[in-house]
mmCIF file of C-alpha atoms in Angstrom:
data_model
loop_
_atom_site.group_PDB
_atom_site.id
_atom_site.type_symbol
_atom_site.label_atom_id
_atom_site.label_comp_id
_atom_site.label_asym_id
_atom_site.label_seq_id
_atom_site.Cartn_x
_atom_site.Cartn_y
_atom_site.Cartn_z
ATOM 1 C CA MET A 139 -13.209 -22.957 -4.128
ATOM 2 C CA LYS A 140 -14.452 -25.899 -2.399
ATOM 3 C CA GLY A 141 -18.138 -26.312 -1.012
ATOM 4 C CA PHE A 142 -19.533 -23.611 -3.364
ATOM 5 C CA PRO A 143 -22.560 -24.652 -5.522
ATOM 6 C CA LYS A 144 -22.027 -24.949 -9.254
ATOM 7 C CA TRP A 145 -24.483 -21.835 -9.860
ATOM 8 C CA TYR A 146 -22.369 -19.645 -7.440
ATOM 9 C CA MET A 147 -18.901 -20.706 -9.350
ATOM 10 C CA ARG A 148 -21.117 -19.994 -12.812
ATOM 11 C CA ARG A 149 -21.762 -16.428 -11.793
ATOM 12 C CA ARG A 150 -18.207 -15.809 -10.491
ATOM 13 C CA SER A 151 -17.031 -16.832 -13.906
ATOM 14 C CA VAL A 152 -19.511 -14.230 -15.519
ATOM 15 C CA ALA A 153 -18.185 -11.584 -13.025
ATOM 16 C CA LEU A 154 -14.466 -12.340 -14.150
ATOM 17 C CA ARG A 155 -15.557 -11.818 -17.743
ATOM 18 C CA LEU A 156 -17.483 -8.736 -17.035
ATOM 19 C CA LEU A 157 -14.667 -7.390 -15.056
ATOM 20 C CA LYS A 158 -12.702 -7.245 -18.231
ATOM 21 C CA ARG A 159 -14.802 -4.814 -20.023
ATOM 22 C CA ASN A 160 -13.723 -2.349 -17.422
ATOM 23 C CA LYS A 161 -17.309 -0.602 -17.405
ATOM 24 C CA PRO A 162 -16.551 2.753 -15.521
ATOM 25 C CA PRO A 163 -18.972 4.256 -13.072
ATOM 26 C CA ARG A 164 -21.620 6.752 -14.143
ATOM 27 C CA HIS A 165 -20.839 9.312 -11.637
ATOM 28 C CA GLY A 166 -17.582 10.191 -10.003
ATOM 29 C CA PRO A 167 -13.881 9.444 -10.544
ATOM 30 C CA ASP A 168 -12.842 6.367 -11.933
ATOM 31 C CA LEU A 169 -10.333 3.887 -9.986
ATOM 32 C CA ASP A 170 -7.520 1.555 -11.183
ATOM 33 C CA LEU A 171 -8.482 -1.527 -9.072
ATOM 34 C CA SER A 172 -4.999 -3.499 -10.351
ATOM 35 C CA ALA A 173 -3.306 -1.154 -8.057
ATOM 36 C CA TYR A 174 -4.332 -2.928 -4.957
ATOM 37 C CA GLU A 175 -4.142 -6.690 -3.529
ATOM 38 C CA VAL A 176 -7.406 -8.285 -2.744
ATOM 39 C CA ALA A 177 -7.506 -8.837 1.226
ATOM 40 C CA LEU A 178 -7.822 -12.614 1.389
ATOM 41 C CA PRO A 179 -9.074 -14.382 4.499
ATOM 42 C CA GLU A 180 -6.374 -15.824 6.795
ATOM 43 C CA GLY A 181 -8.530 -17.701 9.380
ATOM 44 C CA ALA A 182 -8.266 -15.019 12.016
ATOM 45 C CA ARG A 183 -10.835 -15.457 14.689
ATOM 46 C CA LEU A 184 -11.892 -13.480 17.921
ATOM 47 C CA THR A 185 -13.819 -14.864 20.970
ATOM 48 C CA ASP A 186 -14.769 -11.437 22.085
ATOM 49 C CA LEU A 187 -14.528 -7.958 20.689
ATOM 50 C CA SER A 188 -12.287 -6.902 23.457
ATOM 51 C CA GLU A 189 -9.061 -8.716 21.918
ATOM 52 C CA LEU A 190 -9.376 -6.163 19.104
ATOM 53 C CA PRO A 191 -6.124 -4.222 19.145
ATOM 54 C CA GLY A 192 -6.485 -1.299 21.217
ATOM 55 C CA GLU A 193 -6.106 1.437 18.341
ATOM 56 C CA ALA A 194 -8.870 -0.753 16.276
ATOM 57 C CA LEU A 195 -11.058 -0.895 19.376
ATOM 58 C CA SER A 196 -11.072 2.888 19.756
ATOM 59 C CA THR A 197 -11.736 3.277 16.017
ATOM 60 C CA VAL A 198 -14.739 1.068 15.793
ATOM 61 C CA GLN A 199 -16.396 2.594 18.685
ATOM 62 C CA ASN A 200 -16.245 5.819 16.534
ATOM 63 C CA VAL A 201 -18.519 4.318 14.079
ATOM 64 C CA GLY A 202 -21.266 3.069 16.232
ATOM 65 C CA VAL A 203 -19.937 -0.288 17.259
ATOM 66 C CA ARG A 204 -20.405 -1.215 20.799
ATOM 67 C CA PRO A 205 -17.579 -3.519 22.014
ATOM 68 C CA ASP A 206 -19.472 -4.561 25.057
ATOM 69 C CA GLU A 207 -22.495 -5.509 22.569
ATOM 70 C CA ARG A 208 -25.105 -3.959 25.040
ATOM 71 C CA TYR A 209 -28.195 -2.826 23.414
ATOM 72 C CA ARG A 210 -27.286 -4.926 20.216
ATOM 73 C CA SER A 211 -29.167 -7.977 19.105
ATOM 74 C CA GLY A 212 -26.227 -9.360 16.951
ATOM 75 C CA THR A 213 -22.460 -8.409 15.952
ATOM 76 C CA TYR A 214 -20.823 -9.131 12.627
ATOM 77 C CA LEU A 215 -17.104 -7.815 12.275
ATOM 78 C CA GLN A 216 -14.914 -8.214 9.307
ATOM 79 C CA TYR A 217 -11.157 -7.462 9.603
ATOM 80 C CA ASP A 218 -9.781 -7.269 6.255
ATOM 81 C CA GLY A 219 -10.785 -10.314 4.318
ATOM 82 C CA ASP A 220 -11.676 -12.394 7.498
ATOM 83 C CA VAL A 221 -14.976 -12.433 9.171
ATOM 84 C CA VAL A 222 -13.376 -12.389 12.727
ATOM 85 C CA TYR A 223 -16.505 -12.354 14.900
ATOM 86 C CA LEU A 224 -20.042 -13.426 14.601
ATOM 87 C CA ALA A 225 -22.428 -13.459 17.513
ATOM 88 C CA LEU A 226 -26.224 -13.342 18.388
ATOM 89 C CA SER A 227 -27.216 -11.901 21.613
ATOM 90 C CA SER A 228 -29.072 -14.243 23.810
ATOM 91 C CA ARG A 229 -31.939 -11.518 23.876
ATOM 92 C CA ALA A 230 -32.218 -11.928 20.023
ATOM 93 C CA GLU A 231 -35.491 -13.028 18.712
ATOM 94 C CA PRO A 232 -35.439 -16.765 17.119
ATOM 95 C CA GLY A 233 -36.274 -15.429 13.672
ATOM 96 C CA LEU A 234 -33.012 -13.410 13.309
ATOM 97 C CA VAL A 235 -30.184 -15.062 11.629
ATOM 98 C CA VAL A 236 -26.712 -13.399 11.066
ATOM 99 C CA GLU A 237 -24.178 -15.275 9.256
ATOM 100 C CA ASN A 238 -21.004 -14.777 6.920
ATOM 101 C CA LEU A 239 -22.592 -14.720 3.271
ATOM 102 C CA LEU A 240 -20.138 -17.103 1.841
ATOM 103 C CA GLU A 241 -20.721 -19.525 4.407
ATOM 104 C CA ALA A 242 -24.409 -19.046 4.177
ATOM 105 C CA VAL A 243 -24.339 -19.521 0.301
ATOM 106 C CA ARG A 244 -23.083 -22.986 0.824
ATOM 107 C CA LYS A 245 -26.026 -24.274 2.869
ATOM 108 C CA ARG A 246 -28.786 -22.103 1.430
ATOM 109 C CA GLU A 247 -29.720 -22.957 -2.111
ATOM 110 C CA TRP A 248 -32.452 -20.646 -2.395
ATOM 111 C CA LEU A 249 -29.965 -17.473 -1.911
ATOM 112 C CA ARG A 250 -29.269 -17.766 -5.756
ATOM 113 C CA ARG A 251 -32.680 -15.828 -6.259
ATOM 114 C CA PHE A 252 -31.012 -12.859 -4.560
ATOM 115 C CA TRP A 253 -27.613 -12.904 -5.958
ATOM 116 C CA PHE A 254 -27.048 -9.534 -7.549
ATOM 117 C CA ARG A 255 -30.561 -8.898 -8.200
ATOM 118 C CA ALA A 256 -31.135 -5.801 -6.418
ATOM 119 C CA CYS A 257 -27.754 -4.375 -7.435
ATOM 120 C CA PRO A 258 -27.121 -5.837 -10.908
ATOM 121 C CA ILE A 259 -23.481 -7.196 -11.459
ATOM 122 C CA THR A 260 -23.557 -5.432 -14.940
ATOM 123 C CA LEU A 261 -23.800 -2.060 -13.097
ATOM 124 C CA ASP A 262 -20.146 -1.171 -13.535
ATOM 125 C CA LYS A 263 -16.605 -2.502 -13.026
ATOM 126 C CA PHE A 264 -17.032 -2.334 -9.184
ATOM 127 C CA THR A 265 -20.036 -4.629 -9.016
ATOM 128 C CA ALA A 266 -18.363 -6.864 -11.185
ATOM 129 C CA PHE A 267 -15.361 -6.789 -8.972
ATOM 130 C CA VAL A 268 -17.205 -7.828 -6.034
ATOM 131 C CA GLY A 269 -18.702 -10.706 -8.056
ATOM 132 C CA ALA A 270 -15.483 -11.851 -8.934
ATOM 133 C CA TYR A 271 -13.461 -11.645 -5.712
ATOM 134 C CA GLU A 272 -15.840 -11.145 -2.786
ATOM 135 C CA THR A 273 -14.068 -12.643 0.329
ATOM 136 C CA ALA A 274 -17.060 -12.353 2.916
ATOM 137 C CA GLY A 275 -20.130 -10.169 3.762
ATOM 138 C CA ALA A 276 -22.787 -10.093 6.353
ATOM 139 C CA PHE A 277 -25.892 -11.991 5.708
ATOM 140 C CA ILE A 278 -28.639 -10.657 7.640
ATOM 141 C CA TRP A 279 -32.102 -12.508 7.707
ATOM 142 C CA CYS A 280 -35.335 -11.690 9.612
ATOM 143 C CA ARG A 281 -37.899 -14.502 9.180
ATOM 144 C CA ALA A 282 -41.536 -13.754 8.599
ATOM 145 C CA GLY A 283 -43.161 -11.801 11.497
ATOM 146 C CA THR A 284 -40.092 -11.618 13.447
ATOM 147 C CA ARG A 285 -39.723 -7.864 15.159
ATOM 148 C CA VAL A 286 -36.264 -7.273 16.384
ATOM 149 C CA GLU A 287 -36.095 -4.635 19.010
ATOM 150 C CA GLU A 288 -32.379 -3.874 19.321
ATOM 151 C CA PRO A 289 -30.145 -3.287 16.377
ATOM 152 C CA VAL A 290 -27.835 -5.550 14.754
ATOM 153 C CA GLN A 291 -24.202 -4.150 14.378
ATOM 154 C CA ALA A 292 -21.918 -4.940 11.479
ATOM 155 C CA CYS A 293 -18.151 -3.482 11.179
ATOM 156 C CA LEU A 294 -16.061 -3.611 8.271
ATOM 157 C CA TYR A 295 -12.440 -2.664 9.400
ATOM 158 C CA MET A 296 -9.553 -2.592 7.187
ATOM 159 C CA GLY A 297 -5.856 -2.866 8.470
ATOM 160 C CA LYS A 298 -3.431 -4.053 5.839
ATOM 161 C CA LYS A 299 -2.169 -1.259 3.660
ATOM 162 C CA GLY A 300 -2.436 -1.384 0.134
ATOM 163 C CA THR A 301 -5.212 -3.878 -0.136
ATOM 164 C CA VAL A 302 -8.903 -3.662 -1.195
ATOM 165 C CA GLN A 303 -11.440 -5.005 0.810
ATOM 166 C CA VAL A 304 -14.236 -6.716 -0.944
ATOM 167 C CA PRO A 305 -17.481 -7.483 1.140
ATOM 168 C CA HIS A 306 -20.965 -8.521 -0.292
ATOM 169 C CA ASN A 307 -23.784 -8.208 1.871
ATOM 170 C CA ILE A 308 -27.277 -9.341 1.685
ATOM 171 C CA ILE A 309 -30.105 -8.185 3.981
ATOM 172 C CA ILE A 310 -33.602 -10.161 3.626
ATOM 173 C CA LEU A 311 -36.764 -8.914 5.604
ATOM 174 C CA GLU A 312 -39.609 -11.378 5.041
ATOM 175 C CA PRO A 313 -43.249 -10.227 5.360
ATOM 176 C CA GLY A 314 -44.245 -8.622 8.620
ATOM 177 C CA SER A 315 -40.478 -8.215 10.001
ATOM 178 C CA SER A 316 -38.702 -5.414 11.291
ATOM 179 C CA LEU A 317 -34.900 -4.770 12.011
ATOM 180 C CA HIS A 318 -32.513 -2.187 12.479
ATOM 181 C CA VAL A 319 -28.939 -2.539 11.392
ATOM 182 C CA ILE A 320 -26.125 -0.048 11.903
ATOM 183 C CA THR A 321 -22.964 -0.561 10.097
ATOM 184 C CA GLY A 322 -19.397 1.066 10.727
ATOM 185 C CA CYS A 323 -16.877 1.162 8.253
ATOM 186 C CA ALA A 324 -13.397 2.166 9.652
ATOM 187 C CA ILE A 325 -9.586 1.999 8.885
ATOM 188 C CA ALA A 326 -6.409 1.796 10.814
ATOM 189 C CA PRO A 327 -4.409 4.996 10.834
ATOM 190 C CA SER A 328 -1.374 2.783 9.626
ATOM 191 C CA CYS A 329 -3.637 1.302 6.700
ATOM 192 C CA VAL A 330 -2.223 3.557 3.739
ATOM 193 C CA ARG A 331 -3.062 3.439 0.177
ATOM 194 C CA SER A 332 -6.106 1.116 0.419
ATOM 195 C CA ALA A 333 -9.588 0.805 -1.277
ATOM 196 C CA HIS A 334 -12.951 -0.581 -0.085
ATOM 197 C CA VAL A 335 -15.139 -1.818 -3.002
ATOM 198 C CA ALA A 336 -18.540 -3.284 -1.745
ATOM 199 C CA CYS A 337 -21.918 -4.473 -2.712
ATOM 200 C CA THR A 338 -25.105 -4.343 -0.197
ATOM 201 C CA GLU A 339 -28.426 -5.876 -1.368
ATOM 202 C CA ILE A 340 -31.536 -5.091 0.501
ATOM 203 C CA TYR A 341 -34.831 -6.975 -0.067
ATOM 204 C CA VAL A 342 -37.993 -5.556 2.181
ATOM 205 C CA GLY A 343 -41.055 -7.950 2.090
ATOM 206 C CA ARG A 344 -44.729 -7.219 2.268
ATOM 207 C CA GLY A 345 -45.468 -4.890 5.477
ATOM 208 C CA ALA A 346 -41.587 -5.435 6.814
ATOM 209 C CA GLU A 347 -39.595 -2.312 7.955
ATOM 210 C CA LEU A 348 -35.751 -1.842 7.781
ATOM 211 C CA THR A 349 -33.760 1.043 8.992
ATOM 212 C CA TRP A 350 -29.929 0.767 7.914
ATOM 213 C CA THR A 351 -27.617 3.266 9.295
ATOM 214 C CA MET A 352 -23.998 3.170 7.948
ATOM 215 C CA ILE A 353 -21.249 5.234 9.566
ATOM 216 C CA HIS A 354 -17.956 5.715 7.276
ATOM 217 C CA ALA A 355 -14.707 7.051 8.815
ATOM 218 C CA TRP A 356 -11.526 6.480 6.298
ATOM 219 C CA ARG A 357 -7.972 8.135 5.668
ATOM 220 C CA PRO A 358 -7.199 10.783 3.476
ATOM 221 C CA ASP A 359 -5.864 8.119 0.844
ATOM 222 C CA THR A 360 -8.569 5.699 1.001
ATOM 223 C CA HIS A 361 -10.505 5.273 -2.186
ATOM 224 C CA VAL A 362 -14.196 3.785 -1.568
ATOM 225 C CA ARG A 363 -16.909 2.471 -3.867
ATOM 226 C CA PRO A 364 -19.965 1.245 -2.022
ATOM 227 C CA ARG A 365 -22.817 -0.126 -4.131
ATOM 228 C CA THR A 366 -26.166 -0.702 -2.870
ATOM 229 C CA GLY A 367 -29.546 -1.643 -4.335
ATOM 230 C CA ALA A 368 -32.813 -2.229 -2.706
ATOM 231 C CA ILE A 369 -36.344 -3.885 -3.590
ATOM 232 C CA VAL A 370 -39.367 -2.868 -1.475
ATOM 233 C CA GLU A 371 -42.660 -4.849 -1.677
ATOM 234 C CA GLU A 372 -46.080 -3.736 -0.904
ATOM 235 C CA GLY A 373 -46.403 -1.745 2.375
ATOM 236 C CA GLY A 374 -42.647 -2.267 3.159
ATOM 237 C CA ARG A 375 -40.827 0.780 4.371
ATOM 238 C CA LEU A 376 -37.247 1.429 4.176
ATOM 239 C CA MET A 377 -34.693 4.167 5.735
ATOM 240 C CA LEU A 378 -31.441 4.376 4.568
ATOM 241 C CA ASN A 379 -28.922 6.799 6.641
ATOM 242 C CA TYR A 380 -25.540 7.550 5.603
ATOM 243 C CA VAL A 381 -22.782 9.493 7.795
ATOM 244 C CA LEU A 382 -19.530 10.411 6.611
ATOM 245 C CA LEU A 383 -17.135 11.612 9.478
ATOM 246 C CA SER A 384 -13.559 11.945 7.810
ATOM 247 C CA PRO A 385 -11.330 12.983 5.086
ATOM 248 C CA VAL A 386 -11.184 10.492 2.145
ATOM 249 C CA ALA A 387 -9.302 10.461 -1.128
ATOM 250 C CA SER A 388 -12.632 9.874 -2.999
ATOM 251 C CA ILE A 389 -15.885 8.065 -2.455
ATOM 252 C CA GLN A 390 -18.755 7.622 -4.752
ATOM 253 C CA PHE A 391 -22.048 6.127 -4.038
ATOM 254 C CA TYR A 392 -25.490 5.952 -5.330
ATOM 255 C CA PRO A 393 -27.843 3.713 -3.511
ATOM 256 C CA THR A 394 -30.913 2.990 -5.570
ATOM 257 C CA VAL A 395 -34.211 1.741 -4.512
ATOM 258 C CA ILE A 396 -36.935 0.291 -6.475
ATOM 259 C CA LEU A 397 -40.659 0.573 -4.804
ATOM 260 C CA LEU A 398 -42.117 -2.396 -6.152
ATOM 261 C CA GLY A 399 -45.094 -2.861 -4.172
ATOM 262 C CA ARG A 400 -48.420 -0.771 -3.676
ATOM 263 C CA GLY A 401 -47.821 1.835 -0.620
ATOM 264 C CA ALA A 402 -44.282 1.024 -0.139
ATOM 265 C CA SER A 403 -41.757 3.825 0.879
ATOM 266 C CA VAL A 404 -38.005 4.950 1.174
ATOM 267 C CA GLY A 405 -36.367 7.390 2.996
ATOM 268 C CA PHE A 406 -32.839 8.808 2.546
ATOM 269 C CA ARG A 407 -30.634 10.691 5.138
ATOM 270 C CA ASN A 408 -26.973 11.673 3.810
ATOM 271 C CA LEU A 409 -24.968 13.636 6.354
ATOM 272 C CA ILE A 410 -21.611 14.404 4.927
ATOM 273 C CA LEU A 411 -18.351 16.146 6.448
ATOM 274 C CA GLY A 412 -16.210 17.148 3.467
ATOM 275 C CA LEU A 413 -12.687 17.598 4.858
ATOM 276 C CA GLY A 414 -9.078 18.275 3.313
ATOM 277 C CA ARG A 415 -8.910 17.290 -0.479
ATOM 278 C CA SER A 416 -11.942 14.794 -0.317
ATOM 279 C CA ILE A 417 -13.670 14.119 -3.432
ATOM 280 C CA ILE A 418 -17.162 13.148 -2.770
ATOM 281 C CA ASP A 419 -19.937 12.085 -5.081
ATOM 282 C CA ALA A 420 -22.905 11.207 -2.987
ATOM 283 C CA GLY A 421 -26.338 10.179 -4.607
ATOM 284 C CA SER A 422 -29.563 8.558 -3.870
ATOM 285 C CA ALA A 423 -32.207 7.332 -6.222
ATOM 286 C CA ALA A 424 -35.940 5.952 -5.890
ATOM 287 C CA ILE A 425 -37.790 4.338 -8.400
ATOM 288 C CA LEU A 426 -41.561 4.541 -7.668
ATOM 289 C CA ASN A 427 -42.942 1.742 -9.351
ATOM 290 C CA ALA A 428 -46.196 0.943 -7.622
ATOM 291 C CA GLU A 429 -49.375 3.024 -6.851
ATOM 292 C CA GLY A 430 -49.135 5.060 -3.320
ATOM 293 C CA ALA A 431 -45.399 4.690 -3.252
ATOM 294 C CA ARG A 432 -43.609 7.631 -1.300
ATOM 295 C CA SER A 433 -40.013 8.808 -1.173
ATOM 296 C CA GLU A 434 -38.029 11.285 0.605
ATOM 297 C CA ILE A 435 -34.446 12.384 -0.105
ATOM 298 C CA MET A 436 -32.248 14.582 2.176
ATOM 299 C CA SER A 437 -28.632 15.350 1.782
ATOM 300 C CA ARG A 438 -26.776 17.841 3.843
ATOM 301 C CA ALA A 439 -22.994 18.679 3.464
ATOM 302 C CA LEU A 440 -20.548 20.492 5.296
ATOM 303 C CA VAL A 441 -17.787 21.381 3.004
ATOM 304 C CA LYS A 442 -14.181 22.724 4.325
ATOM 305 C CA ASP A 443 -10.579 23.147 3.146
ATOM 306 C CA GLU A 444 -10.306 21.837 -0.400
ATOM 307 C CA ALA A 445 -13.097 19.262 -0.459
ATOM 308 C CA ASP A 446 -15.047 18.595 -3.487
ATOM 309 C CA VAL A 447 -18.709 17.563 -2.878
ATOM 310 C CA ARG A 448 -21.352 16.460 -5.204
ATOM 311 C CA LEU A 449 -24.964 15.916 -3.962
ATOM 312 C CA ARG A 450 -27.033 13.930 -6.350
ATOM 313 C CA GLY A 451 -30.778 12.894 -6.059
ATOM 314 C CA ARG A 452 -33.132 11.225 -8.469
ATOM 315 C CA LEU A 453 -36.915 10.497 -7.976
ATOM 316 C CA TRP A 454 -38.689 8.619 -10.775
ATOM 317 C CA ALA A 455 -42.348 8.344 -10.776
ATOM 318 C CA ARG A 456 -43.505 5.334 -12.835
ATOM 319 C CA LYS A 457 -47.042 4.695 -11.542
ATOM 320 C CA PRO A 458 -49.864 7.045 -10.483
ATOM 321 C CA SER A 459 -50.537 8.504 -7.331
ATOM 322 C CA VAL A 460 -47.044 8.561 -6.188
ATOM 323 C CA ARG A 461 -45.358 11.416 -3.938
ATOM 324 C CA GLY A 462 -41.480 12.439 -3.439
ATOM 325 C CA HIS A 463 -39.596 14.935 -2.252
ATOM 326 C CA LEU A 464 -35.672 15.691 -2.720
ATOM 327 C CA GLU A 465 -33.659 18.328 -0.770
ATOM 328 C CA CYS A 466 -29.840 18.936 -1.182
ATOM 329 C CA ARG A 467 -28.066 21.522 1.008
ATOM 330 C CA ALA A 468 -24.553 22.250 1.236
ATOM 331 C CA LEU A 469 -22.661 24.747 3.476
ATOM 332 C CA LEU A 470 -19.341 26.002 2.451
ATOM 333 C CA LEU A 471 -16.790 26.540 5.322
ATOM 334 C CA GLY A 472 -13.682 27.492 2.919
ATOM 335 C CA GLU A 473 -12.704 29.635 0.306
ATOM 336 C CA GLN A 474 -11.583 26.825 -1.677
ATOM 337 C CA ALA A 475 -14.292 24.373 -0.699
ATOM 338 C CA LYS A 476 -16.875 23.306 -3.708
ATOM 339 C CA ALA A 477 -20.047 22.027 -3.740
ATOM 340 C CA TYR A 478 -22.818 21.220 -6.425
ATOM 341 C CA ALA A 479 -26.155 19.954 -6.200
ATOM 342 C CA TYR A 480 -28.114 17.698 -9.171
ATOM 343 C CA PRO A 481 -31.577 17.058 -8.114
ATOM 344 C CA SER A 482 -33.508 15.182 -10.756
ATOM 345 C CA LEU A 483 -37.112 14.501 -11.052
ATOM 346 C CA GLN A 484 -38.929 12.496 -13.806
ATOM 347 C CA ALA A 485 -42.648 11.451 -13.899
ATOM 348 C CA ASP A 486 -44.098 9.191 -16.394
ATOM 349 C CA THR A 487 -47.650 9.975 -15.254
ATOM 350 C CA ARG A 488 -49.661 13.028 -14.546
ATOM 351 C CA GLU A 489 -50.706 11.784 -11.229
ATOM 352 C CA ALA A 490 -47.422 12.108 -9.628
ATOM 353 C CA GLU A 491 -46.282 14.878 -6.976
ATOM 354 C CA LEU A 492 -42.522 15.336 -6.921
ATOM 355 C CA THR A 493 -40.978 18.350 -5.590
ATOM 356 C CA HIS A 494 -37.256 19.366 -4.713
ATOM 357 C CA GLU A 495 -35.003 21.936 -3.097
ATOM 358 C CA ALA A 496 -31.325 22.918 -3.487
ATOM 359 C CA ALA A 497 -29.252 25.278 -1.787
ATOM 360 C CA ILE A 498 -25.546 25.941 -1.511
ATOM 361 C CA GLY A 499 -24.056 28.857 0.533
ATOM 362 C CA ARG A 500 -22.029 30.272 3.382
ATOM 363 C CA ILE A 501 -22.830 30.647 7.019
ATOM 364 C CA ALA A 502 -24.851 34.073 7.234
ATOM 365 C CA GLU A 503 -23.104 37.094 8.610
ATOM 366 C CA GLU A 504 -25.794 38.261 10.913
ATOM 367 C CA GLU A 505 -26.203 34.829 12.152
ATOM 368 C CA LEU A 506 -22.434 34.651 13.305
ATOM 369 C CA PHE A 507 -22.120 38.046 14.690
ATOM 370 C CA TYR A 508 -25.432 37.277 16.587
ATOM 371 C CA LEU A 509 -23.856 34.346 18.250
ATOM 372 C CA MET A 510 -20.400 36.143 18.737
ATOM 373 C CA SER A 511 -22.302 39.171 20.425
ATOM 374 C CA ARG A 512 -23.726 36.344 22.926
ATOM 375 C CA GLY A 513 -19.934 35.699 24.170
ATOM 376 C CA LEU A 514 -18.935 33.016 21.543
ATOM 377 C CA THR A 515 -15.660 33.018 19.679
ATOM 378 C CA GLN A 516 -15.913 32.979 16.070
ATOM 379 C CA ASP A 517 -14.716 29.277 15.907
ATOM 380 C CA GLU A 518 -17.224 28.241 18.456
ATOM 381 C CA ALA A 519 -19.874 29.984 16.630
ATOM 382 C CA VAL A 520 -19.124 28.479 13.474
ATOM 383 C CA ALA A 521 -18.783 24.975 15.188
ATOM 384 C CA LEU A 522 -22.393 25.388 16.947
ATOM 385 C CA MET A 523 -23.939 26.476 13.588
ATOM 386 C CA SER A 524 -22.199 23.421 11.751
ATOM 387 C CA LYS A 525 -23.541 20.943 14.459
ATOM 388 C CA GLY A 526 -27.041 22.431 14.095
ATOM 389 C CA PHE A 527 -26.815 22.121 10.283
ATOM 390 C CA LEU A 528 -26.014 18.407 10.440
ATOM 391 C CA ASP A 529 -28.151 17.662 13.456
ATOM 392 C CA THR A 530 -31.139 16.531 11.461
ATOM 393 C CA ASP A 531 -33.559 13.969 12.943
ATOM 394 C CA ILE A 532 -33.092 10.400 11.601
ATOM 395 C CA PRO A 533 -36.351 8.690 11.716
ATOM 396 C CA GLY A 534 -37.053 5.173 12.369
ATOM 397 C CA LEU A 535 -34.302 4.749 14.939
ATOM 398 C CA PRO A 536 -34.805 3.875 18.599
ATOM 399 C CA PRO A 537 -34.121 6.602 21.084
ATOM 400 C CA SER A 538 -30.833 5.247 22.496
ATOM 401 C CA LEU A 539 -29.487 4.412 18.792
ATOM 402 C CA ARG A 540 -30.361 7.997 17.745
ATOM 403 C CA ALA A 541 -28.553 9.507 20.875
ATOM 404 C CA GLU A 542 -25.585 7.162 20.013
ATOM 405 C CA ILE A 543 -25.383 8.747 16.343
ATOM 406 C CA LYS A 544 -26.110 12.211 17.174
ATOM 407 C CA GLU A 545 -23.041 12.143 19.980
ATOM 408 C CA ILE A 546 -20.810 10.818 17.207
ATOM 409 C CA VAL A 547 -21.643 13.298 14.599
ATOM 410 C CA SER A 548 -21.572 16.063 17.112
ATOM 411 C CA ALA A 549 -18.060 15.038 18.512
ATOM 412 C CA THR A 550 -16.642 14.568 15.181
ATOM 413 C CA VAL A 551 -17.772 17.921 13.928
ATOM 414 C CA GLU A 552 -16.451 19.883 16.939
ATOM 415 C CA HIS A 553 -13.198 18.132 16.625
ATOM 416 C CA ALA A 554 -12.870 18.896 12.645
ATOM 417 C CA LEU A 555 -13.767 22.548 13.170
#
């Protein structure tokens, strides 16, 4: 691989050795990665997002990507193994950088300090796979004091059947900066028997603020294994939002955030629509490793048909004067639908305050009858209550982006039900 520094090539060799150990994931079903061909770069490029095929264009819009790039500071679009489009808005702040990560590593030696630091390459076979076969990824960097008003949009699109897409993303916010990132992951209807294995590392500096929203829409035969790790320093704030809108063969994720500095905070919002025969293992974890750290984890799932959804959450208090709350709720909409909740609280100090709520159930008959008495059909009443269940506020988003996401979720739920 020409142009890569020696340290990068050494770490890639380490990843290949780790991959041979075939370390399974801690949670969720395993996956045989040898069944897929890695989607390699082919040199494809676009000069404008409107050049996407019509099918792809409509699909990416459903996961929050604006082809007109209005109200966006920058755009990153990966199509299979190619970064086909990269752009910064003319309105973007000078301290914002959006690049292909594998291009950035060729010219920024200091990136070695961040390579698989927040998300250890030894975690499991999937992180090792990314380290060995990563083909591209988004590098988003906010220099110190840069406050970006409009979100950066990133899209990971799959179009080639039988392949596995392998992106590695790194987001770095230096002290005093702020940014919103919206990532849409989508797939072509013809892209059968495919997989997506990714690693995202997030670094939030002292007093910096990041809101990262990820919207997924897959096929019923797609297997997805995203891995996410983050480190938040003193006074930093991180908000992670995840929205799953479509059936999927299986998906397993468990983003883990280390609150490393005094007063650091993280919030999670997971909104999941379990459809068909989807197997979904969704988790979030916060390690409160500094005094005054705060965390909130909220997961909600609508489970329909024969879907199997497992909601996990972990709060680990390692220092005094920390607080955390964990909420897992699932609403069953089918006789064969299954849901499980696994809340976990751990405190290494008596000066921690950790709480949790967990609930799994069905729509209350009296509420359903009330809506039907007001003139709604049963299907309309169920759809209305379901949209209300997932219509939770996502803090940290600008009003325009919050409205976009609510519209996407509402339209998808209405169509699915």
